[in-house]
PDB file of C-alpha atoms and ligand atoms in Angstrom:
ATOM      1  CA  MET A   1     -24.206 -20.523  -5.635  1.00 59.00           C
ATOM      2  CA  PRO A   2     -22.976 -16.918  -5.409  1.00 64.00           C
ATOM      3  CA  THR A   3     -20.605 -15.722  -8.083  1.00 69.00           C
ATOM      4  CA  LEU A   4     -17.401 -13.882  -7.196  1.00 76.00           C
ATOM      5  CA  HIS A   5     -17.443 -10.124  -7.550  1.00 83.00           C
ATOM      6  CA  ARG A   6     -15.050  -9.404 -10.392  1.00 83.00           C
ATOM      7  CA  GLU A   7     -13.389  -6.105 -11.304  1.00 82.00           C
ATOM      8  CA  ASP A   8     -10.967  -5.182 -14.019  1.00 83.00           C
ATOM      9  CA  HIS A   9      -8.117  -2.877 -13.018  1.00 81.00           C
ATOM     10  CA  TYR A  10      -5.136  -1.690 -14.975  1.00 80.00           C
ATOM     11  CA  ILE A  11      -2.651  -0.855 -12.208  1.00 78.00           C
ATOM     12  CA  GLY A  12      -0.595  -3.962 -13.113  1.00 75.00           C
ATOM     13  CA  ARG A  13       0.083  -2.481 -16.534  1.00 78.00           C
ATOM     14  CA  THR A  14       1.596   0.798 -15.322  1.00 80.00           C
ATOM     15  CA  GLY A  15       5.160  -0.465 -15.774  1.00 78.00           C
ATOM     16  CA  TRP A  16       5.011  -0.942 -19.515  1.00 80.00           C
ATOM     17  CA  LEU A  17       2.697   2.054 -19.951  1.00 85.00           C
ATOM     18  CA  ARG A  18       5.202   4.319 -18.159  1.00 84.00           C
ATOM     19  CA  ALA A  19       8.039   2.887 -20.285  1.00 83.00           C
ATOM     20  CA  ALA A  20       6.020   3.348 -23.486  1.00 85.00           C
ATOM     21  CA  VAL A  21       5.100   6.949 -22.678  1.00 88.00           C
ATOM     22  CA  LEU A  22       8.657   7.811 -21.667  1.00 85.00           C
ATOM     23  CA  GLY A  23      10.071   6.084 -24.755  1.00 85.00           C
ATOM     24  CA  ALA A  24       7.628   7.732 -27.148  1.00 87.00           C
ATOM     25  CA  ASN A  25       8.197  11.155 -25.615  1.00 90.00           C
ATOM     26  CA  ASP A  26      11.961  10.741 -25.683  1.00 87.00           C
ATOM     27  CA  GLY A  27      11.832   9.479 -29.275  1.00 88.00           C
ATOM     28  CA  ILE A  28       9.770  12.455 -30.453  1.00 91.00           C
ATOM     29  CA  VAL A  29      11.776  15.115 -28.588  1.00 92.00           C
ATOM     30  CA  SER A  30      15.267  13.766 -29.344  1.00 91.00           C
ATOM     31  CA  THR A  31      14.507  12.979 -32.998  1.00 92.00           C
ATOM     32  CA  ALA A  32      12.837  16.359 -33.573  1.00 94.00           C
ATOM     33  CA  SER A  33      15.777  18.129 -31.911  1.00 94.00           C
ATOM     34  CA  LEU A  34      18.248  16.213 -34.054  1.00 93.00           C
ATOM     35  CA  VAL A  35      16.334  16.975 -37.268  1.00 94.00           C
ATOM     36  CA  VAL A  36      16.006  20.679 -36.387  1.00 94.00           C
ATOM     37  CA  GLY A  37      19.716  20.839 -35.539  1.00 94.00           C
ATOM     38  CA  VAL A  38      20.815  19.196 -38.781  1.00 93.00           C
ATOM     39  CA  ALA A  39      18.302  21.217 -40.835  1.00 93.00           C
ATOM     40  CA  SER A  40      19.536  24.480 -39.310  1.00 94.00           C
ATOM     41  CA  ALA A  41      23.005  23.642 -40.608  1.00 92.00           C
ATOM     42  CA  ARG A  42      21.533  23.893 -44.139  1.00 89.00           C
ATOM     43  CA  ALA A  43      21.953  20.184 -44.843  1.00 90.00           C
ATOM     44  CA  HIS A  44      20.328  18.546 -47.868  1.00 93.00           C
ATOM     45  CA  HIS A  45      16.946  16.870 -47.498  1.00 94.00           C
ATOM     46  CA  ALA A  46      18.504  13.411 -47.770  1.00 95.00           C
ATOM     47  CA  ASP A  47      20.970  14.219 -44.956  1.00 94.00           C
ATOM     48  CA  ILE A  48      18.183  15.526 -42.717  1.00 95.00           C
ATOM     49  CA  LEU A  49      16.166  12.368 -43.382  1.00 95.00           C
ATOM     50  CA  LEU A  50      19.224  10.193 -42.679  1.00 95.00           C
ATOM     51  CA  ALA A  51      19.902  12.025 -39.410  1.00 94.00           C
ATOM     52  CA  GLY A  52      16.252  11.591 -38.381  1.00 94.00           C
ATOM     53  CA  ILE A  53      16.220   7.869 -39.140  1.00 95.00           C
ATOM     54  CA  ALA A  54      19.602   7.318 -37.462  1.00 95.00           C
ATOM     55  CA  GLY A  55      18.415   9.249 -34.407  1.00 93.00           C
ATOM     56  CA  LEU A  56      15.207   7.211 -34.276  1.00 91.00           C
ATOM     57  CA  VAL A  57      17.073   3.888 -34.464  1.00 93.00           C
ATOM     58  CA  ALA A  58      19.727   4.959 -31.941  1.00 93.00           C
ATOM     59  CA  GLY A  59      17.076   6.325 -29.569  1.00 90.00           C
ATOM     60  CA  SER A  60      14.995   3.133 -29.793  1.00 89.00           C
ATOM     61  CA  MET A  61      17.984   0.939 -29.010  1.00 92.00           C
ATOM     62  CA  SER A  62      19.091   3.201 -26.192  1.00 90.00           C
ATOM     63  CA  MET A  63      15.618   3.361 -24.628  1.00 88.00           C
ATOM     64  CA  ALA A  64      15.128  -0.411 -24.893  1.00 88.00           C
ATOM     65  CA  ALA A  65      18.486  -1.146 -23.271  1.00 92.00           C
ATOM     66  CA  GLY A  66      17.920   1.542 -20.647  1.00 89.00           C
ATOM     67  CA  GLU A  67      14.488   0.191 -19.735  1.00 87.00           C
ATOM     68  CA  TYR A  68      15.819  -3.369 -19.516  1.00 90.00           C
ATOM     69  CA  VAL A  69      18.674  -2.326 -17.217  1.00 93.00           C
ATOM     70  CA  SER A  70      16.323  -0.176 -15.119  1.00 90.00           C
ATOM     71  CA  VAL A  71      13.734  -2.930 -14.618  1.00 89.00           C
ATOM     72  CA  SER A  72      16.480  -5.496 -13.972  1.00 93.00           C
ATOM     73  CA  SER A  73      18.030  -3.364 -11.256  1.00 94.00           C
ATOM     74  CA  GLN A  74      14.625  -2.907  -9.595  1.00 91.00           C
ATOM     75  CA  ALA A  75      13.991  -6.662  -9.773  1.00 92.00           C
ATOM     76  CA  ASP A  76      17.458  -7.354  -8.298  1.00 95.00           C
ATOM     77  CA  THR A  77      16.794  -4.942  -5.443  1.00 94.00           C
ATOM     78  CA  GLU A  78      13.400  -6.523  -4.735  1.00 94.00           C
ATOM     79  CA  ARG A  79      14.912 -10.023  -4.759  1.00 95.00           C
ATOM     80  CA  ALA A  80      17.696  -8.951  -2.387  1.00 96.00           C
ATOM     81  CA  ASP A  81      15.217  -7.303  -0.005  1.00 95.00           C
ATOM     82  CA  ILE A  82      12.955 -10.372  -0.015  1.00 95.00           C
ATOM     83  CA  GLU A  83      15.975 -12.567   0.750  1.00 96.00           C
ATOM     84  CA  ARG A  84      16.939 -10.218   3.622  1.00 97.00           C
ATOM     85  CA  GLU A  85      13.375 -10.495   4.923  1.00 96.00           C
ATOM     86  CA  ARG A  86      13.534 -14.310   4.687  1.00 96.00           C
ATOM     87  CA  GLN A  87      16.658 -14.218   6.895  1.00 97.00           C
ATOM     88  CA  HIS A  88      14.982 -11.885   9.395  1.00 96.00           C
ATOM     89  CA  LEU A  89      12.006 -14.254   9.614  1.00 96.00           C
ATOM     90  CA  ALA A  90      14.297 -17.230  10.221  1.00 96.00           C
ATOM     91  CA  ALA A  91      16.307 -15.369  12.868  1.00 97.00           C
ATOM     92  CA  ASP A  92      13.549 -13.560  14.806  1.00 96.00           C
ATOM     93  CA  ASP A  93      10.021 -14.784  14.185  1.00 95.00           C
ATOM     94  CA  PRO A  94       8.463 -13.063  17.258  1.00 96.00           C
ATOM     95  CA  GLY A  95      10.170  -9.776  16.410  1.00 97.00           C
ATOM     96  CA  GLU A  96       8.919  -9.978  12.835  1.00 97.00           C
ATOM     97  CA  ARG A  97       5.383 -10.756  14.069  1.00 97.00           C
ATOM     98  CA  GLU A  98       5.506  -7.666  16.311  1.00 97.00           C
ATOM     99  CA  GLU A  99       6.870  -5.612  13.398  1.00 97.00           C
ATOM    100  CA  LEU A 100       3.941  -6.702  11.200  1.00 97.00           C
ATOM    101  CA  ALA A 101       1.418  -6.068  14.009  1.00 98.00           C
ATOM    102  CA  ALA A 102       2.857  -2.549  14.427  1.00 98.00           C
ATOM    103  CA  ILE A 103       2.290  -1.918  10.715  1.00 97.00           C
ATOM    104  CA  TYR A 104      -1.371  -2.953  11.051  1.00 98.00           C
ATOM    105  CA  ARG A 105      -1.773  -0.799  14.188  1.00 98.00           C
ATOM    106  CA  SER A 106      -0.416   2.165  12.241  1.00 97.00           C
ATOM    107  CA  ARG A 107      -3.078   1.453   9.598  1.00 97.00           C
ATOM    108  CA  GLY A 108      -5.836   1.663  12.164  1.00 97.00           C
ATOM    109  CA  LEU A 109      -6.369  -1.805  13.643  1.00 97.00           C
ATOM    110  CA  ASP A 110      -6.643  -2.078  17.390  1.00 97.00           C
ATOM    111  CA  PRO A 111      -3.663  -3.844  19.053  1.00 97.00           C
ATOM    112  CA  SER A 112      -5.272  -7.237  19.670  1.00 97.00           C
ATOM    113  CA  LEU A 113      -6.738  -7.444  16.158  1.00 98.00           C
ATOM    114  CA  ALA A 114      -3.410  -6.285  14.649  1.00 98.00           C
ATOM    115  CA  ARG A 115      -1.610  -9.078  16.524  1.00 97.00           C
ATOM    116  CA  GLU A 116      -4.222 -11.626  15.385  1.00 98.00           C
ATOM    117  CA  VAL A 117      -4.017 -10.509  11.747  1.00 97.00           C
ATOM    118  CA  ALA A 118      -0.213 -10.648  11.857  1.00 97.00           C
ATOM    119  CA  THR A 119      -0.328 -14.138  13.402  1.00 97.00           C
ATOM    120  CA  GLN A 120      -2.793 -15.528  10.868  1.00 98.00           C
ATOM    121  CA  LEU A 121      -1.121 -13.941   7.835  1.00 97.00           C
ATOM    122  CA  MET A 122       2.285 -15.190   8.966  1.00 97.00           C
ATOM    123  CA  ALA A 123       0.866 -18.692   9.515  1.00 97.00           C
ATOM    124  CA  HIS A 124      -0.479 -18.592   5.949  1.00 97.00           C
ATOM    125  CA  ASP A 125       2.513 -16.979   4.175  1.00 96.00           C
ATOM    126  CA  ALA A 126       4.942 -15.082   6.392  1.00 96.00           C
ATOM    127  CA  LEU A 127       7.294 -13.984   3.630  1.00 96.00           C
ATOM    128  CA  GLY A 128       4.403 -12.891   1.408  1.00 95.00           C
ATOM    129  CA  ALA A 129       2.837 -10.840   4.224  1.00 96.00           C
ATOM    130  CA  HIS A 130       6.117  -9.104   5.041  1.00 96.00           C
ATOM    131  CA  SER A 131       6.997  -8.532   1.382  1.00 95.00           C
ATOM    132  CA  ARG A 132       3.618  -6.939   0.736  1.00 95.00           C
ATOM    133  CA  ASP A 133       2.934  -5.006   3.931  1.00 95.00           C
ATOM    134  CA  GLU A 134       6.451  -4.146   5.120  1.00 95.00           C
ATOM    135  CA  LEU A 135       8.393  -3.796   1.850  1.00 94.00           C
ATOM    136  CA  GLY A 136       5.492  -2.842  -0.416  1.00 92.00           C
ATOM    137  CA  ILE A 137       6.396  -5.532  -2.942  1.00 90.00           C
ATOM    138  CA  SER A 138       3.362  -7.190  -4.540  1.00 84.00           C
ATOM    139  CA  ASP A 139       2.773  -9.329  -7.610  1.00 77.00           C
ATOM    140  CA  THR A 140       0.852  -6.456  -9.168  1.00 74.00           C
ATOM    141  CA  LEU A 141       3.594  -3.851  -8.928  1.00 72.00           C
ATOM    142  CA  SER A 142       6.871  -5.753  -8.754  1.00 76.00           C
ATOM    143  CA  ALA A 143       9.397  -5.313 -11.571  1.00 73.00           C
TER     144      ALA A 143
HETATM  145 ZN1   ZN B 201       9.627  -8.077   8.430  1.00 60.14          ZN
END
């Protein structure tokens, strides 16, 4: 029995990686700027340390809340778009099939194959096909 070809990819992890890189960079730059600013005012060592720690804590909380709000707004937008697509599919199935076929034609399939692919994918999971190929929303990259 043949075994499935298996590959490991990391594209699904880009969300938290991007947030981690942005957060770390922001934490370093803002904390260093704060420490340099306080130090240049000839503060005592303890005050500089306090400013650095306070800046680090404030920056961490701000970045965490900011990332949560950012991801939540993306997830809300994706949910709303998927719901809009569900309504389009209920209202105009042939039009949506033609829309999907046009997407596949633009990707290089000939017209009859594009129509057949659209028909079979919509028979299998119409909303999934439109979410992925029309809206660009996939399990791998969604918020
Ligand atoms: Zn559609």
